Amino acid sequence: MHLTVRPRSLWRTGILKTSFRSRFQVHGVPTTRFISTWKEELEEVNYAAKTPLSGRVHILGMGNLGCFFAHSLATRRSPPPITICLHNDYLYQAFVRKRGQISVSTHGLDDVRTGFDVETVDEEGRWYTMPPVDKRPSSFDSEYQSLPDNGPIECLIICTKAHHTELAIKDISHRLTKDSTICLVHNGMGVLDSINQNVFPDPNNRPHYIQTVFSHGLGRNDSFKISHLGVGTTILSPVGDSSIPPTTPEADHTWAPSTKYLLRLLTLTPPLVAVADTPAGLLQYQLEKLAVNCVINPLTALSDCTNGEILYSFSFTRVMRLLLFEISAVICALPELQGIPGIEDRFSPERLRRLVVNIASNTAKNHSSMQQDINQRRLTEIEYFNGWVVRRGEELGIKCALNYMIKHLVAAKAATHRSREAGAIPLDLDNVISTNEPPI
């Protein structure tokens, strides 16, 4: 009997060579590849690189995600050099008070990591490398701060919310080159298009990107101290030419050395549970997560309830179904997904409903991020959730009236909360007198 061996695609073979060679043996004994150090990973990349990399990783956005990524990289047997970028002095002072520690609590046990380098930015956009926290002088060293660090960044992990990502990259864009790689960790869709249009409009001088779908459960305890509530995965995929559909063979391209290094580093960091996927595969995971966020986040935000409470109301289930009918229609019509088998079944309204119910049940006692943003008078990600569905629907000729209404209801509630906080004076638009017209 002859066995037929299916040949691997070039893309999948490349992933296996760069990411998946580190596998546990049958009896749980790690291979040499799995416990390789970051320097060994860097040597493999630099072997064929024109300009050798230093191996340093910068992390911008030190919320739950940023702390988790920094802490996870620090848990490696041989951690790479890690620089956390703090965008204001308040965060730096908080980090000093924590003695340079980032803590992740799992099942009530705190795992504390140190050894992070720190950069801060002033009002003029100049970044400064700060002295180590344990060697920080008692007085402010003006001579030290007179030397800004505006050197190029090789690998940057952005862990900000969708509506902050573009502004965060603008603040540091002068340090990013066409050889840099940016790993985007956020919810929602449409951020990358906005970055390319407004920050890096020239394709020839644009950095490389890695997009992610992150599903770990995290909670905030304090500044630089978080809880790991549930183990998930981190799905990674390098971004190719946006003009080429991700389902075609041309989407596979030669990755930059910084992309190869960062992808290897993340997939070989056990706490992240990171795996690499094709651009088309990652897009489908993104759209599944988008559908869930388009339902749970706005409904809990508008009703000020927990995730699980939307499952016990007939009215909620009706709204949920109508939202998913529109979302399903838009996703199934996306040109990026045409030619992929099983799309209509994977993104059918019923299967999306089961996904929403499953996530809401597993996080029944949690409060959604959008609800917390509204209650804390912060901007929401609604434009990158339901707003993205509405915009893509318009491009495809699909009217998404309910998603449009939900988007504006959330925006109105957020604006109302901010107005109350600011003590704003109510404005009757019907009685406003235009400055271009004579008073009545």
mmCIF file with all atom_site columns, C-alpha atoms in Angstrom, residues 266-349:
data_model
loop_
_atom_site.group_PDB
_atom_site.id
_atom_site.type_symbol
_atom_site.label_atom_id
_atom_site.label_alt_id
_atom_site.label_comp_id
_atom_site.label_asym_id
_atom_site.label_entity_id
_atom_site.label_seq_id
_atom_site.pdbx_PDB_ins_code
_atom_site.Cartn_x
_atom_site.Cartn_y
_atom_site.Cartn_z
_atom_site.occupancy
_atom_site.B_iso_or_equiv
_atom_site.pdbx_formal_charge
_atom_site.auth_seq_id
_atom_site.auth_comp_id
_atom_site.auth_asym_id
_atom_site.auth_atom_id
_atom_site.pdbx_PDB_model_num
ATOM 1  C CA . LEU A 1 266 ? 6.495   35.636 19.830 1.00 0.00 ? 266 LEU A CA 1
ATOM 2  C CA . THR A 1 267 ? 5.702   32.092 18.689 1.00 0.00 ? 267 THR A CA 1
ATOM 3  C CA . LEU A 1 268 ? 8.467   30.779 20.967 1.00 0.00 ? 268 LEU A CA 1
ATOM 4  C CA . THR A 1 269 ? 7.165   32.649 24.037 1.00 0.00 ? 269 THR A CA 1
ATOM 5  C CA . PRO A 1 270 ? 5.024   30.042 25.885 1.00 0.00 ? 270 PRO A CA 1
ATOM 6  C CA . PRO A 1 271 ? 2.642   32.340 27.873 1.00 0.00 ? 271 PRO A CA 1
ATOM 7  C CA . LEU A 1 272 ? 1.411   33.982 24.645 1.00 0.00 ? 272 LEU A CA 1
ATOM 8  C CA . VAL A 1 273 ? 0.338   30.609 23.165 1.00 0.00 ? 273 VAL A CA 1
ATOM 9  C CA . ALA A 1 274 ? 1.150   32.205 19.806 1.00 0.00 ? 274 ALA A CA 1
ATOM 10 C CA . VAL A 1 275 ? 0.707   30.518 16.435 1.00 0.00 ? 275 VAL A CA 1
ATOM 11 C CA . ALA A 1 276 ? 1.166   31.807 12.909 1.00 0.00 ? 276 ALA A CA 1
ATOM 12 C CA . ASP A 1 277 ? -1.502  31.649 10.223 1.00 0.00 ? 277 ASP A CA 1
ATOM 13 C CA . THR A 1 278 ? -2.002  32.780 6.655  1.00 0.00 ? 278 THR A CA 1
ATOM 14 C CA . PRO A 1 279 ? -3.382  36.277 5.958  1.00 0.00 ? 279 PRO A CA 1
ATOM 15 C CA . ALA A 1 280 ? -6.678  34.750 4.808  1.00 0.00 ? 280 ALA A CA 1
ATOM 16 C CA . GLY A 1 281 ? -6.891  32.577 7.918  1.00 0.00 ? 281 GLY A CA 1
ATOM 17 C CA . LEU A 1 282 ? -6.203  35.485 10.244 1.00 0.00 ? 282 LEU A CA 1
ATOM 18 C CA . LEU A 1 283 ? -8.807  37.618 8.468  1.00 0.00 ? 283 LEU A CA 1
ATOM 19 C CA . GLN A 1 284 ? -11.475 35.028 9.194  1.00 0.00 ? 284 GLN A CA 1
ATOM 20 C CA . TYR A 1 285 ? -10.567 34.951 12.891 1.00 0.00 ? 285 TYR A CA 1
ATOM 21 C CA . GLN A 1 286 ? -10.668 38.756 12.924 1.00 0.00 ? 286 GLN A CA 1
ATOM 22 C CA . LEU A 1 287 ? -14.140 38.788 11.401 1.00 0.00 ? 287 LEU A CA 1
ATOM 23 C CA . GLU A 1 288 ? -15.426 36.216 13.888 1.00 0.00 ? 288 GLU A CA 1
ATOM 24 C CA . LYS A 1 289 ? -14.164 38.314 16.770 1.00 0.00 ? 289 LYS A CA 1
ATOM 25 C CA . LEU A 1 290 ? -15.591 41.439 15.128 1.00 0.00 ? 290 LEU A CA 1
ATOM 26 C CA . ALA A 1 291 ? -19.071 39.875 14.952 1.00 0.00 ? 291 ALA A CA 1
ATOM 27 C CA . VAL A 1 292 ? -18.925 39.007 18.642 1.00 0.00 ? 292 VAL A CA 1
ATOM 28 C CA . ASN A 1 293 ? -17.721 42.497 19.586 1.00 0.00 ? 293 ASN A CA 1
ATOM 29 C CA . CYS A 1 294 ? -20.419 44.133 17.434 1.00 0.00 ? 294 CYS A CA 1
ATOM 30 C CA . VAL A 1 295 ? -23.079 42.454 19.571 1.00 0.00 ? 295 VAL A CA 1
ATOM 31 C CA . ILE A 1 296 ? -21.789 42.074 23.120 1.00 0.00 ? 296 ILE A CA 1
ATOM 32 C CA . ASN A 1 297 ? -19.982 45.417 23.455 1.00 0.00 ? 297 ASN A CA 1
ATOM 33 C CA . PRO A 1 298 ? -22.725 47.832 22.315 1.00 0.00 ? 298 PRO A CA 1
ATOM 34 C CA . LEU A 1 299 ? -25.624 45.928 23.929 1.00 0.00 ? 299 LEU A CA 1
ATOM 35 C CA . THR A 1 300 ? -23.926 45.775 27.329 1.00 0.00 ? 300 THR A CA 1
ATOM 36 C CA . ALA A 1 301 ? -22.767 49.388 27.007 1.00 0.00 ? 301 ALA A CA 1
ATOM 37 C CA . LEU A 1 302 ? -26.234 50.688 26.182 1.00 0.00 ? 302 LEU A CA 1
ATOM 38 C CA . SER A 1 303 ? -27.931 48.611 28.897 1.00 0.00 ? 303 SER A CA 1
ATOM 39 C CA . ASP A 1 304 ? -25.136 48.932 31.465 1.00 0.00 ? 304 ASP A CA 1
ATOM 40 C CA . CYS A 1 305 ? -25.222 45.206 32.218 1.00 0.00 ? 305 CYS A CA 1
ATOM 41 C CA . THR A 1 306 ? -22.807 42.284 32.339 1.00 0.00 ? 306 THR A CA 1
ATOM 42 C CA . ASN A 1 307 ? -22.095 40.111 29.319 1.00 0.00 ? 307 ASN A CA 1
ATOM 43 C CA . GLY A 1 308 ? -24.235 37.244 30.568 1.00 0.00 ? 308 GLY A CA 1
ATOM 44 C CA . GLU A 1 309 ? -27.327 39.366 31.177 1.00 0.00 ? 309 GLU A CA 1
ATOM 45 C CA . ILE A 1 310 ? -27.947 39.890 27.454 1.00 0.00 ? 310 ILE A CA 1
ATOM 46 C CA . LEU A 1 311 ? -28.727 36.158 27.173 1.00 0.00 ? 311 LEU A CA 1
ATOM 47 C CA . TYR A 1 312 ? -31.792 36.262 29.413 1.00 0.00 ? 312 TYR A CA 1
ATOM 48 C CA . SER A 1 313 ? -33.991 38.752 27.594 1.00 0.00 ? 313 SER A CA 1
ATOM 49 C CA . PHE A 1 314 ? -36.173 38.093 24.550 1.00 0.00 ? 314 PHE A CA 1
ATOM 50 C CA . SER A 1 315 ? -35.652 41.671 23.380 1.00 0.00 ? 315 SER A CA 1
ATOM 51 C CA . PHE A 1 316 ? -31.879 41.272 23.499 1.00 0.00 ? 316 PHE A CA 1
ATOM 52 C CA . THR A 1 317 ? -32.049 38.088 21.440 1.00 0.00 ? 317 THR A CA 1
ATOM 53 C CA . ARG A 1 318 ? -34.186 39.817 18.788 1.00 0.00 ? 318 ARG A CA 1
ATOM 54 C CA . VAL A 1 319 ? -31.720 42.694 18.451 1.00 0.00 ? 319 VAL A CA 1
ATOM 55 C CA . MET A 1 320 ? -28.829 40.233 18.417 1.00 0.00 ? 320 MET A CA 1
ATOM 56 C CA . ARG A 1 321 ? -30.316 38.274 15.518 1.00 0.00 ? 321 ARG A CA 1
ATOM 57 C CA . LEU A 1 322 ? -31.033 41.387 13.455 1.00 0.00 ? 322 LEU A CA 1
ATOM 58 C CA . LEU A 1 323 ? -27.507 42.712 13.981 1.00 0.00 ? 323 LEU A CA 1
ATOM 59 C CA . LEU A 1 324 ? -26.006 39.390 12.942 1.00 0.00 ? 324 LEU A CA 1
ATOM 60 C CA . PHE A 1 325 ? -28.140 39.182 9.793  1.00 0.00 ? 325 PHE A CA 1
ATOM 61 C CA . GLU A 1 326 ? -26.562 42.433 8.597  1.00 0.00 ? 326 GLU A CA 1
ATOM 62 C CA . ILE A 1 327 ? -23.051 41.483 9.749  1.00 0.00 ? 327 ILE A CA 1
ATOM 63 C CA . SER A 1 328 ? -23.284 38.087 8.047  1.00 0.00 ? 328 SER A CA 1
ATOM 64 C CA . ALA A 1 329 ? -24.425 39.627 4.775  1.00 0.00 ? 329 ALA A CA 1
ATOM 65 C CA . VAL A 1 330 ? -21.499 42.077 4.748  1.00 0.00 ? 330 VAL A CA 1
ATOM 66 C CA . ILE A 1 331 ? -18.851 39.487 5.644  1.00 0.00 ? 331 ILE A CA 1
ATOM 67 C CA . CYS A 1 332 ? -20.031 36.949 3.073  1.00 0.00 ? 332 CYS A CA 1
ATOM 68 C CA . ALA A 1 333 ? -19.908 39.647 0.370  1.00 0.00 ? 333 ALA A CA 1
ATOM 69 C CA . LEU A 1 334 ? -16.361 40.807 1.131  1.00 0.00 ? 334 LEU A CA 1
ATOM 70 C CA . PRO A 1 335 ? -14.159 40.472 -1.967 1.00 0.00 ? 335 PRO A CA 1
ATOM 71 C CA . GLU A 1 336 ? -11.231 39.482 0.270  1.00 0.00 ? 336 GLU A CA 1
ATOM 72 C CA . LEU A 1 337 ? -12.981 36.222 1.130  1.00 0.00 ? 337 LEU A CA 1
ATOM 73 C CA . GLN A 1 338 ? -14.238 35.223 -2.299 1.00 0.00 ? 338 GLN A CA 1
ATOM 74 C CA . GLY A 1 339 ? -12.945 31.812 -3.351 1.00 0.00 ? 339 GLY A CA 1
ATOM 75 C CA . ILE A 1 340 ? -12.530 30.477 0.191  1.00 0.00 ? 340 ILE A CA 1
ATOM 76 C CA . PRO A 1 341 ? -14.726 27.375 0.626  1.00 0.00 ? 341 PRO A CA 1
ATOM 77 C CA . GLY A 1 342 ? -17.255 27.291 3.446  1.00 0.00 ? 342 GLY A CA 1
ATOM 78 C CA . ILE A 1 343 ? -17.480 31.040 4.026  1.00 0.00 ? 343 ILE A CA 1
ATOM 79 C CA . GLU A 1 344 ? -21.299 31.099 3.886  1.00 0.00 ? 344 GLU A CA 1
ATOM 80 C CA . ASP A 1 345 ? -21.492 28.378 6.559  1.00 0.00 ? 345 ASP A CA 1
ATOM 81 C CA . ARG A 1 346 ? -18.749 29.778 8.780  1.00 0.00 ? 346 ARG A CA 1
ATOM 82 C CA . PHE A 1 347 ? -20.276 33.271 8.800  1.00 0.00 ? 347 PHE A CA 1
ATOM 83 C CA . SER A 1 348 ? -23.951 32.331 8.697  1.00 0.00 ? 348 SER A CA 1
ATOM 84 C CA . PRO A 1 349 ? -26.162 34.266 11.144 1.00 0.00 ? 349 PRO A CA 1
#
